[in-house]
XYZ file of C-alpha atoms in Angstrom:
664
model
C -36.850 32.473 11.291
C -36.453 32.124 15.045
C -39.116 29.912 14.686
C -38.543 27.344 11.773
C -36.498 24.928 14.034
C -39.713 24.314 16.246
C -42.385 24.554 13.681
C -40.178 21.954 11.461
C -39.803 19.528 14.566
C -43.284 19.652 15.135
C -44.377 18.857 11.314
C -41.845 15.709 12.278
C -43.643 15.020 15.294
C -46.530 14.910 13.422
C -45.213 12.397 10.820
C -44.412 10.293 13.302
C -40.444 10.413 13.628
C -39.961 11.762 17.233
C -37.393 11.127 19.877
C -39.348 7.856 20.718
C -38.884 6.925 17.008
C -34.982 5.926 17.981
C -34.342 1.842 18.785
C -31.290 1.173 20.678
C -30.684 -2.720 19.737
C -29.366 -4.396 23.380
C -27.680 -7.469 24.023
C -28.004 -10.089 21.403
C -30.693 -7.795 19.274
C -28.289 -6.883 16.341
C -27.726 -10.222 15.502
C -30.906 -11.391 15.367
C -32.430 -8.541 13.286
C -28.795 -8.293 10.524
C -27.325 -12.203 11.431
C -25.662 -11.933 7.837
C -23.396 -9.558 9.494
C -22.355 -11.760 11.987
C -22.558 -15.491 10.523
C -23.233 -17.295 7.157
C -26.816 -17.654 6.695
C -27.105 -20.583 4.568
C -26.498 -23.255 7.105
C -25.783 -23.511 10.692
C -22.403 -24.725 9.832
C -20.587 -21.386 11.031
C -22.515 -21.293 14.400
C -21.099 -24.679 15.322
C -17.692 -23.935 14.378
C -17.400 -21.283 16.664
C -18.247 -23.223 19.444
C -15.866 -25.981 18.012
C -12.942 -23.275 17.339
C -13.303 -22.768 21.124
C -12.711 -26.040 21.825
C -9.917 -26.582 19.481
C -8.181 -23.342 21.183
C -7.935 -24.775 24.387
C -6.521 -27.661 22.839
C -4.020 -25.358 21.173
C -3.477 -24.044 24.127
C -2.200 -27.343 25.553
C -4.862 -27.970 27.790
C -6.760 -30.579 25.748
C -6.571 -33.722 23.936
C -9.886 -34.488 22.744
C -12.574 -33.044 20.676
C -15.961 -34.671 20.347
C -18.598 -33.321 17.863
C -22.120 -35.410 18.456
C -25.054 -35.043 15.495
C -28.171 -35.536 17.656
C -31.425 -37.211 16.371
C -33.224 -34.421 17.145
C -31.433 -31.913 15.478
C -29.208 -30.021 17.678
C -25.345 -30.594 17.788
C -23.282 -30.986 20.676
C -19.037 -30.200 21.409
C -17.562 -31.847 24.017
C -14.107 -30.999 25.007
C -11.265 -31.906 27.963
C -9.940 -28.383 27.915
C -9.755 -26.131 31.624
C -13.731 -25.696 31.429
C -15.309 -22.495 31.491
C -14.864 -20.342 34.904
C -18.338 -20.835 37.034
C -17.619 -18.098 39.582
C -19.221 -14.546 39.270
C -17.491 -11.815 37.430
C -15.829 -9.447 39.498
C -16.554 -6.133 37.564
C -19.882 -7.372 35.657
C -21.287 -8.911 38.789
C -23.030 -11.463 36.841
C -21.745 -15.425 36.299
C -18.742 -15.606 34.035
C -20.724 -18.673 32.205
C -23.472 -16.518 31.371
C -21.368 -13.396 29.850
C -19.645 -15.795 27.659
C -22.809 -16.683 25.680
C -25.074 -13.670 25.726
C -22.545 -10.691 25.137
C -20.834 -9.873 22.181
C -17.843 -8.732 22.950
C -17.050 -11.216 26.093
C -14.430 -13.603 26.418
C -10.893 -15.083 27.087
C -8.687 -13.935 24.252
C -8.568 -10.480 24.522
C -5.298 -9.998 27.006
C -3.080 -11.399 24.563
C 0.303 -10.762 26.277
C -0.925 -9.952 29.682
C -1.384 -13.008 31.273
C -4.683 -13.796 29.269
C -6.235 -17.054 28.762
C -4.990 -18.123 25.357
C -1.793 -16.552 23.548
C -3.128 -17.730 19.966
C -6.860 -18.138 19.445
C -8.839 -18.205 16.160
C -9.474 -14.359 15.602
C -11.100 -11.513 17.787
C -14.253 -9.790 16.435
C -15.508 -10.211 19.842
C -18.701 -11.921 18.924
C -18.088 -15.789 18.563
C -20.208 -18.334 20.437
C -23.236 -15.539 21.866
C -23.842 -15.366 18.148
C -24.206 -19.168 18.494
C -26.696 -18.556 21.577
C -28.280 -15.574 19.904
C -29.373 -17.868 16.709
C -30.745 -21.081 18.516
C -33.723 -21.966 20.074
C -32.214 -23.638 22.803
C -28.395 -23.632 23.943
C -27.442 -25.487 27.306
C -23.883 -25.435 28.603
C -21.611 -27.488 31.005
C -18.383 -27.030 32.485
C -16.458 -29.508 34.358
C -13.909 -27.538 36.721
C -11.820 -27.917 39.873
C -14.362 -30.727 41.440
C -17.579 -28.955 40.068
C -19.762 -29.180 37.295
C -22.332 -26.171 36.195
C -24.727 -25.933 34.061
C -26.956 -22.979 32.264
C -29.265 -22.972 29.215
C -30.687 -20.381 27.174
C -33.604 -19.742 24.354
C -32.824 -17.329 21.617
C -30.160 -16.203 23.682
C -31.759 -15.524 26.768
C -31.088 -17.306 30.110
C -34.219 -19.621 30.683
C -32.124 -22.161 32.987
C -29.740 -20.162 35.825
C -26.680 -21.247 36.785
C -26.486 -24.114 39.177
C -23.263 -25.609 40.550
C -22.591 -29.230 42.221
C -19.884 -31.139 43.189
C -18.356 -33.741 40.617
C -19.848 -37.329 40.952
C -18.499 -40.340 40.251
C -19.059 -40.543 36.262
C -18.568 -36.912 35.813
C -15.258 -35.910 33.555
C -12.630 -33.965 35.563
C -12.243 -31.281 33.414
C -14.023 -30.109 29.834
C -16.775 -28.257 28.560
C -19.952 -29.441 26.926
C -21.860 -27.446 24.674
C -25.088 -28.315 23.233
C -27.163 -26.202 19.965
C -30.300 -26.466 18.531
C -29.829 -23.788 15.854
C -33.275 -22.046 14.619
C -33.847 -23.165 11.424
C -35.727 -19.345 10.699
C -32.221 -17.976 10.362
C -31.023 -20.416 7.916
C -31.611 -21.253 4.108
C -31.359 -24.827 5.075
C -31.187 -25.996 8.548
C -29.292 -29.125 7.660
C -25.169 -29.015 8.641
C -23.460 -29.654 4.902
C -21.834 -33.567 5.476
C -18.517 -33.358 3.468
C -17.872 -29.738 4.895
C -18.189 -30.647 8.405
C -15.893 -33.709 7.923
C -13.182 -31.519 6.324
C -13.670 -28.902 9.020
C -13.126 -31.481 11.822
C -10.625 -33.368 9.521
C -8.592 -29.857 9.427
C -8.401 -29.503 12.815
C -7.001 -33.246 13.558
C -4.242 -32.134 10.983
C -3.675 -29.029 12.561
C -3.147 -30.419 15.687
C -0.831 -33.483 16.044
C -1.494 -35.886 18.610
C -5.602 -34.258 19.240
C -8.089 -37.164 18.317
C -11.448 -35.614 17.146
C -14.207 -37.435 16.674
C -17.736 -37.502 14.839
C -20.925 -39.061 15.956
C -24.051 -39.349 14.127
C -26.547 -40.622 16.314
C -29.167 -41.101 13.118
C -26.985 -43.736 11.336
C -24.978 -44.403 14.207
C -21.609 -43.977 12.643
C -18.657 -42.428 13.943
C -15.670 -41.363 12.468
C -12.106 -40.138 14.175
C -9.222 -38.574 13.470
C -5.977 -38.105 14.652
C -2.811 -37.202 12.730
C 0.806 -37.354 14.012
C 2.649 -36.493 11.133
C 0.818 -33.230 10.391
C 0.699 -31.145 7.574
C 3.439 -33.474 5.054
C 1.091 -36.692 5.879
C -2.609 -34.834 5.241
C -0.929 -33.075 1.816
C 0.400 -36.067 0.559
C -3.082 -37.751 1.114
C -4.955 -35.142 -0.497
C -3.172 -34.340 -3.528
C -4.073 -34.904 -7.226
C -1.090 -36.087 -9.390
C 2.631 -37.326 -8.422
C 5.048 -34.638 -7.126
C 7.696 -33.068 -9.264
C 10.093 -32.753 -6.750
C 9.798 -33.845 -2.979
C 7.297 -32.381 -0.672
C 8.560 -28.898 0.665
C 7.994 -28.934 4.539
C 8.913 -26.448 7.335
C 8.324 -24.558 10.011
C 9.300 -20.846 11.777
C 8.386 -19.091 14.644
C 9.777 -15.612 16.130
C 11.572 -16.310 19.418
C 11.500 -13.775 22.291
C 14.026 -11.195 20.803
C 12.539 -11.087 17.864
C 12.638 -7.255 16.327
C 9.273 -7.169 14.151
C 7.123 -10.205 15.604
C 5.589 -11.164 18.884
C 7.110 -14.464 20.657
C 5.224 -17.734 18.827
C 3.881 -15.576 15.573
C 5.118 -17.573 12.526
C 3.953 -20.381 10.563
C 3.798 -24.185 9.566
C 3.692 -25.308 5.825
C 3.925 -28.003 3.430
C 3.929 -27.592 -0.165
C 4.051 -29.673 -3.256
C 4.600 -28.586 -7.065
C 2.727 -30.834 -9.586
C 2.581 -31.216 -13.484
C -1.283 -31.955 -13.676
C -3.982 -32.187 -11.753
C -6.341 -29.581 -9.766
C -3.832 -27.648 -6.890
C -4.995 -28.352 -3.344
C -5.039 -24.999 -1.115
C -5.971 -25.047 2.763
C -4.502 -22.251 4.819
C -5.420 -21.589 8.700
C -4.614 -18.904 10.849
C -4.723 -20.065 14.800
C -6.997 -22.995 13.358
C -9.199 -21.168 11.519
C -9.677 -22.416 8.027
C -9.501 -18.984 5.629
C -11.137 -20.687 2.452
C -10.986 -17.055 0.705
C -6.991 -17.380 1.886
C -5.641 -13.700 2.662
C -2.428 -12.002 3.651
C -0.722 -15.306 5.161
C -1.179 -17.023 1.255
C 0.002 -13.931 -0.348
C 3.267 -14.545 1.984
C 3.682 -17.860 1.320
C 3.287 -16.906 -2.373
C 5.974 -14.463 -1.738
C 8.408 -16.480 0.202
C 8.254 -18.978 -2.739
C 8.887 -16.883 -5.770
C 11.290 -14.848 -3.888
C 13.389 -18.324 -3.345
C 12.471 -19.838 -6.558
C 13.582 -16.092 -8.769
C 16.912 -16.217 -6.337
C 17.334 -19.829 -7.242
C 17.151 -19.417 -11.185
C 19.216 -16.181 -11.070
C 22.296 -18.126 -9.120
C 22.061 -20.704 -11.396
C 21.662 -18.938 -14.678
C 18.935 -20.291 -16.230
C 16.315 -18.020 -17.037
C 16.588 -17.877 -20.957
C 16.826 -14.300 -22.309
C 13.552 -12.024 -22.491
C 11.874 -14.242 -20.120
C 10.273 -12.544 -16.979
C 8.696 -13.996 -13.672
C 6.168 -13.398 -11.899
C 4.680 -14.931 -9.138
C 1.986 -16.769 -10.238
C 4.664 -18.827 -12.775
C 6.011 -20.297 -9.222
C 2.191 -20.542 -7.505
C 0.452 -21.739 -10.806
C 1.196 -25.409 -9.917
C 1.707 -25.656 -5.841
C -0.134 -27.155 -3.837
C -0.060 -26.162 -0.198
C -1.472 -26.415 3.744
C -0.314 -23.633 5.695
C -0.926 -22.967 9.278
C -0.156 -19.825 10.579
C -0.052 -18.082 14.338
C -0.950 -14.560 14.342
C -0.722 -13.104 17.563
C -3.739 -10.293 16.839
C -5.113 -11.707 13.909
C -7.530 -9.146 11.457
C -10.082 -10.732 9.195
C -12.499 -9.638 6.580
C -15.873 -9.925 7.616
C -17.276 -11.922 10.851
C -16.922 -15.330 9.479
C -13.233 -14.710 9.362
C -13.033 -16.591 5.480
C -10.062 -14.135 4.712
C -7.134 -12.927 6.918
C -6.502 -8.994 6.262
C -3.563 -8.530 8.701
C -1.060 -6.618 6.350
C 1.997 -7.686 8.626
C 0.920 -11.288 8.104
C 2.227 -11.211 4.254
C 6.355 -10.269 5.872
C 5.547 -12.729 8.845
C 5.135 -15.815 6.512
C 7.488 -14.629 3.882
C 10.223 -14.071 6.133
C 9.638 -17.636 7.403
C 9.462 -19.198 4.222
C 12.063 -17.791 2.167
C 15.506 -18.427 3.573
C 14.431 -22.154 4.221
C 13.191 -22.870 0.502
C 16.545 -21.297 -0.542
C 18.706 -23.490 1.695
C 16.685 -26.653 0.481
C 16.486 -25.663 -2.970
C 20.558 -25.059 -3.187
C 21.464 -28.500 -1.402
C 19.213 -30.255 -3.719
C 20.207 -28.220 -6.726
C 18.745 -31.530 -9.071
C 15.632 -30.685 -7.925
C 15.941 -26.982 -7.906
C 16.630 -27.604 -11.598
C 13.740 -29.676 -12.295
C 11.310 -26.817 -10.542
C 13.110 -24.035 -12.250
C 12.172 -26.049 -15.911
C 8.445 -26.283 -14.649
C 8.302 -22.534 -13.809
C 10.269 -21.005 -16.990
C 7.678 -23.193 -19.262
C 4.684 -21.601 -17.098
C 6.241 -18.124 -17.856
C 7.230 -18.899 -21.561
C 3.498 -20.168 -22.444
C 1.997 -17.061 -20.233
C 4.172 -14.553 -22.692
C 3.512 -16.339 -25.948
C -0.191 -16.573 -25.064
C 0.161 -12.430 -24.141
C 1.567 -12.045 -27.769
C -1.050 -13.593 -29.549
C -3.742 -11.512 -28.457
C -1.470 -8.167 -28.671
C -0.707 -9.105 -32.781
C -4.778 -9.591 -33.158
C -5.355 -6.110 -32.341
C -2.117 -4.396 -33.551
C -4.372 -3.422 -36.366
C -6.774 -1.719 -34.967
C -7.017 2.200 -35.784
C -8.274 3.062 -32.407
C -5.991 5.560 -30.218
C -5.748 5.082 -26.580
C -6.603 8.229 -25.090
C -4.355 11.075 -23.913
C -5.085 10.959 -20.251
C -4.689 6.871 -20.023
C -1.325 5.909 -18.397
C -0.776 2.501 -18.963
C 1.127 -0.751 -18.093
C 4.329 -2.415 -19.288
C 3.224 -5.704 -19.506
C 1.370 -7.189 -22.447
C 0.041 -9.583 -20.545
C -3.904 -9.620 -20.032
C -4.922 -12.238 -17.586
C -2.441 -10.349 -15.252
C -3.217 -6.655 -16.227
C -5.412 -4.000 -14.404
C -7.073 -0.737 -15.315
C -8.383 1.549 -12.367
C -11.187 4.080 -13.732
C -10.234 6.729 -10.898
C -12.385 9.499 -9.712
C -10.822 13.016 -10.272
C -7.894 14.201 -11.620
C -5.896 14.456 -8.005
C -6.623 11.084 -7.282
C -5.489 9.830 -10.787
C -2.189 11.507 -9.889
C -1.982 9.745 -6.585
C -2.838 6.692 -8.340
C -0.288 6.809 -10.488
C 2.457 7.228 -8.329
C 1.754 4.906 -5.986
C 0.463 1.940 -8.682
C 2.895 -0.933 -9.883
C 3.677 0.329 -13.283
C 4.283 -3.243 -14.504
C 0.600 -4.210 -15.081
C -1.384 -1.572 -13.220
C -3.110 0.993 -15.592
C -4.827 4.042 -14.513
C -7.251 6.017 -16.039
C -8.701 9.199 -14.568
C -12.096 10.180 -15.051
C -13.505 14.351 -14.257
C -16.807 14.638 -12.861
C -19.761 12.132 -12.859
C -20.088 9.669 -15.641
C -23.171 10.129 -18.118
C -26.111 7.833 -17.290
C -25.987 5.709 -20.113
C -29.346 3.906 -19.035
C -31.251 5.195 -21.958
C -28.281 6.148 -24.584
C -28.408 4.191 -27.806
C -25.598 2.683 -28.522
C -24.573 4.484 -31.358
C -24.589 7.435 -29.919
C -22.155 6.108 -26.924
C -18.992 7.624 -28.014
C -20.927 11.252 -28.310
C -19.434 11.273 -24.508
C -15.533 11.497 -24.004
C -15.529 9.937 -20.714
C -17.855 7.406 -22.065
C -15.595 6.722 -25.700
C -12.169 6.955 -23.478
C -13.055 4.096 -21.398
C -14.014 2.074 -23.952
C -11.142 2.605 -26.091
C -9.224 2.000 -23.194
C -10.499 -1.502 -22.218
C -10.499 -2.574 -26.281
C -14.024 -3.951 -26.401
C -16.636 -2.650 -28.382
C -20.227 -1.551 -26.590
C -22.763 -4.394 -27.252
C -26.115 -6.341 -25.540
C -26.574 -9.433 -23.524
C -27.127 -11.615 -26.650
C -24.999 -10.516 -28.848
C -21.672 -12.267 -30.349
C -18.632 -10.280 -28.843
C -15.019 -10.539 -29.581
C -13.359 -10.542 -26.408
C -9.856 -11.060 -27.700
C -9.201 -7.373 -27.976
C -9.453 -6.708 -23.759
C -6.761 -5.186 -22.952
C -6.996 -5.715 -19.392
C -8.244 -8.620 -17.375
C -9.423 -6.368 -14.515
C -11.407 -3.135 -14.878
C -11.227 -1.617 -11.408
C -13.621 1.129 -10.306
C -12.239 3.276 -7.914
C -13.879 6.270 -6.372
C -14.277 7.819 -2.953
C -15.670 5.737 -0.124
C -18.450 8.948 0.410
C -21.856 9.280 -1.440
C -20.800 10.974 -4.339
C -18.114 8.044 -4.868
C -20.871 5.619 -4.813
C -22.805 7.565 -7.277
C -19.827 7.593 -9.601
C -19.802 3.503 -8.671
C -23.324 3.076 -9.549
C -22.993 5.041 -13.042
C -19.997 2.893 -14.058
C -21.750 -0.346 -13.280
C -24.517 1.005 -15.296
C -22.572 1.391 -18.235
C -20.731 -1.865 -18.147
C -24.274 -3.960 -16.894
C -26.197 -2.257 -20.306
C -23.052 -1.416 -22.790
C -20.297 -4.333 -21.821
C -22.458 -7.052 -19.978
C -20.083 -10.114 -21.281
C -17.487 -8.331 -19.005
C -19.113 -8.797 -16.065
C -20.925 -12.211 -16.907
C -16.529 -13.012 -17.922
C -15.182 -11.755 -14.176
C -13.245 -8.997 -15.518
C -14.957 -6.001 -13.802
C -14.341 -4.990 -10.121
C -14.870 -2.213 -7.289
C -12.224 -1.513 -5.065
C -13.072 -0.318 -1.648
C -10.807 2.589 -0.129
C -11.081 2.818 3.547
C -12.706 5.949 5.026
C -10.989 6.372 8.209
C -7.209 6.104 9.394
C -6.113 5.029 12.894
C -2.246 6.023 14.225
C -1.625 3.300 17.049
C 1.064 4.046 19.350
C 3.697 1.178 20.453
C 2.173 -1.680 22.362
C 4.620 -3.476 24.405
C 6.516 -5.330 21.115
C 4.338 -4.244 18.188
C 5.284 -1.118 16.485
C 3.158 2.179 16.282
C 1.224 1.319 12.935
C -1.868 2.497 11.422
C -4.576 0.547 10.828
C -7.547 1.400 8.262
C -10.946 0.942 8.507
C -13.530 0.762 5.683
C -16.481 2.726 7.655
C -17.921 3.063 10.951
C -18.320 -0.280 11.942
C -14.709 -1.175 11.131
C -13.698 1.904 13.200
C -15.581 0.778 15.894
C -14.371 -2.795 16.367
C -10.702 -1.219 15.532
C -11.204 1.175 18.760
C -13.007 -1.834 20.709
C -10.045 -3.564 20.301
C -6.868 -0.822 21.056
C -9.109 -1.024 24.293
C -9.078 -4.390 25.281
C -5.099 -4.558 24.410
C -4.750 -2.197 27.423
C -3.824 1.327 24.571
C -5.024 4.186 27.046
C -7.806 6.039 25.910
C -7.265 8.865 23.411
C -3.739 7.748 22.859
C -4.504 7.025 19.047
C -5.401 9.482 16.694
C -8.310 9.144 14.229
C -8.232 10.683 10.202
C -11.154 10.949 8.066
C -10.479 10.778 3.930
C -12.257 12.968 2.321
C -11.693 12.023 -0.776
C -8.795 9.527 -2.882
C -6.917 12.568 -3.786
C -6.073 13.386 0.197
C -4.112 9.848 0.208
C -0.297 9.902 -0.413
C 0.850 7.125 -3.326
C 1.726 5.091 -0.692
C -1.536 4.706 1.695
C -3.327 4.086 -1.885
C -1.126 1.572 -2.941
C -1.021 0.256 0.915
C -4.967 0.029 1.425
C -6.218 0.039 -2.115
C -3.579 -0.823 -5.139
C -1.596 -3.675 -3.483
C -2.910 -7.197 -4.283
C -1.449 -8.492 -0.893
C -3.700 -6.557 1.120
C -6.239 -4.133 -0.547
C -10.261 -5.109 -1.057
C -11.212 -6.139 -4.323
C -15.111 -6.693 -4.890
C -16.026 -8.659 -8.277
C -18.838 -7.854 -9.728
C -21.616 -10.553 -10.752
C -25.425 -11.075 -10.804
C -26.662 -11.326 -7.015
C -30.113 -12.859 -6.185
C -31.621 -12.247 -9.310
C -31.388 -13.344 -13.079
C -30.435 -11.183 -15.766
C -34.100 -9.956 -16.943
C -34.604 -9.084 -12.999
C -31.492 -7.523 -12.567
C -32.557 -5.273 -15.568
C -35.863 -4.479 -14.301
C -33.820 -3.158 -11.167
C -31.939 -1.093 -13.055
C -34.829 0.375 -15.325
C -36.497 1.105 -12.144
C -33.496 2.719 -10.427
C -32.161 4.458 -13.860
C -34.645 5.589 -16.358
C -35.734 8.673 -16.844
C -39.497 7.662 -16.591
C -39.317 6.182 -13.351
C -39.210 8.621 -10.608
C -42.718 7.770 -9.263
C -41.537 4.242 -8.443
C -38.213 5.531 -7.273
C -39.926 7.342 -4.718
C -42.306 4.656 -3.793
C -39.081 2.288 -3.230
C -37.617 5.094 -0.849
C -40.354 5.623 1.152
C -40.661 1.915 1.426
C -37.079 0.897 2.435
C -35.266 4.481 3.197
C -35.729 3.922 7.074
C -32.738 0.696 6.312
C -30.506 3.296 4.633
C -27.709 4.642 6.176
C -27.431 7.920 5.421
C -23.867 9.834 5.685
C -24.091 13.421 4.783
């Protein structure tokens, strides 16, 4: 028995898997290997935006008044600013030029030391990647920095230095200060090598809106056109220009920022906003965090939504305007709202590297706490406008309730008895209701206690769900779990080409909630197989979701004005990023504690609500067809789930097994 490890090791070496097989990616290699983990790969706009964000951060810090973007005839893009210029000297610890470190190291920059005399108080995110990703994914990048009477220049190719740092005294024609970065994006990393013109214009115009007094210019060398934006009226003027339809009441605008003595938030944190309510036309909704556009919204949007709802609800209750039997929900207030929101958050946490959605939990309370009192005061000072808004909101609530009652009446004659283990919600508003299919009874118990019983229902599942890929439709209900799911949902099993009546659907969102481990992933796959095979119209209509509970919890000690708190990480990658950030924030190594959740049942009801059930802070992924069409997806499912496909699965694992990280 003692010889076994040696012989197995020998066998592994013989199969070509030895110590030398382990590869460590260094420098910018990870970005080149997996660019989609760090940036958008449909086009190079996001890597150009990383450069633009640095220029905007200089203006945000009060050191620049002009930003100029040039689209050159050779396909390159340059960004110029008149900020302080990147320092030219040698880094005291790394013994390399600072200019080189900024563009070649994933975790280098001037935005880490918040509140400690660092270069920036507020900046666009802190993932520690930024412009080095731009460098990695470009065939060439040139940077020129004007600072302290000198001009420094460097050039890179594919992230590597090709022209070392040169430094000379500034000549008469040189700028006094600022940075110019010229980028040649590498087309092999992107589906399309050209920048989307409309998106670029929108991005530049929004920077001008959010920084009143700063001039943003776009020069196109190909057609010799120049566009320039400067807004002195800020958010209000911008929203007024972009609105569809006439505002019902005057635009509501305001701003609020924490002062040095604030209990919960750091000095300068807060938001500025402009909100309009219209009776028709598509709403305009734009939000930003430290000037970064968050196209997928996030917790700052949720804070605005909460502040508006609480203020309008309070006004309606104070003036006794709510008819009997009508219950207000946040979407009744938000449905006809258009807004531009600009939040300032000291340490923003984003979902994903491209920063499309803000995840910072405190941002809900931050924005709401400033919006609510200002709107409440305004409505009570302008009671006529308040009553007009109240009428709009109450009409929305009444039409929503009427719609839900119609659906209830149509399905009221059904004979199916709801499963006994289903803990249903109180609301009958189908669009608002959510059903969570939860792995295990203990997790089901936590979910029942942690949920919002108004609109969230829980159906616990015992053990592994049946693999239904090859089960005939008329034999499906022989399995108790599948029967309970179908009856709870209120829709009969069907095929992709069947005419399906979805009027019996009882929940607008059907959410798969399983542990963040291998068994949980297996249950996810089995449930997705059930829905794709036997309920495809639910996926097509966007009713099926997968909830992403965290795998780790980090208990963080108090940091300056920030109280002690808990941070949750979805996986090892996020955990590493969180710990890196804590180190950069000056938290002593090991002062934090890390817990790994063995499963959902180990979470308290409060933790489950915070991380997985609360719409403001959870991660909920919509299930939809990916790169393949229906037929190709069906073929993939057959290969993965079919009983006679073991050989094909083995071949697949042999071919792609090295690309999978296994959690054992």
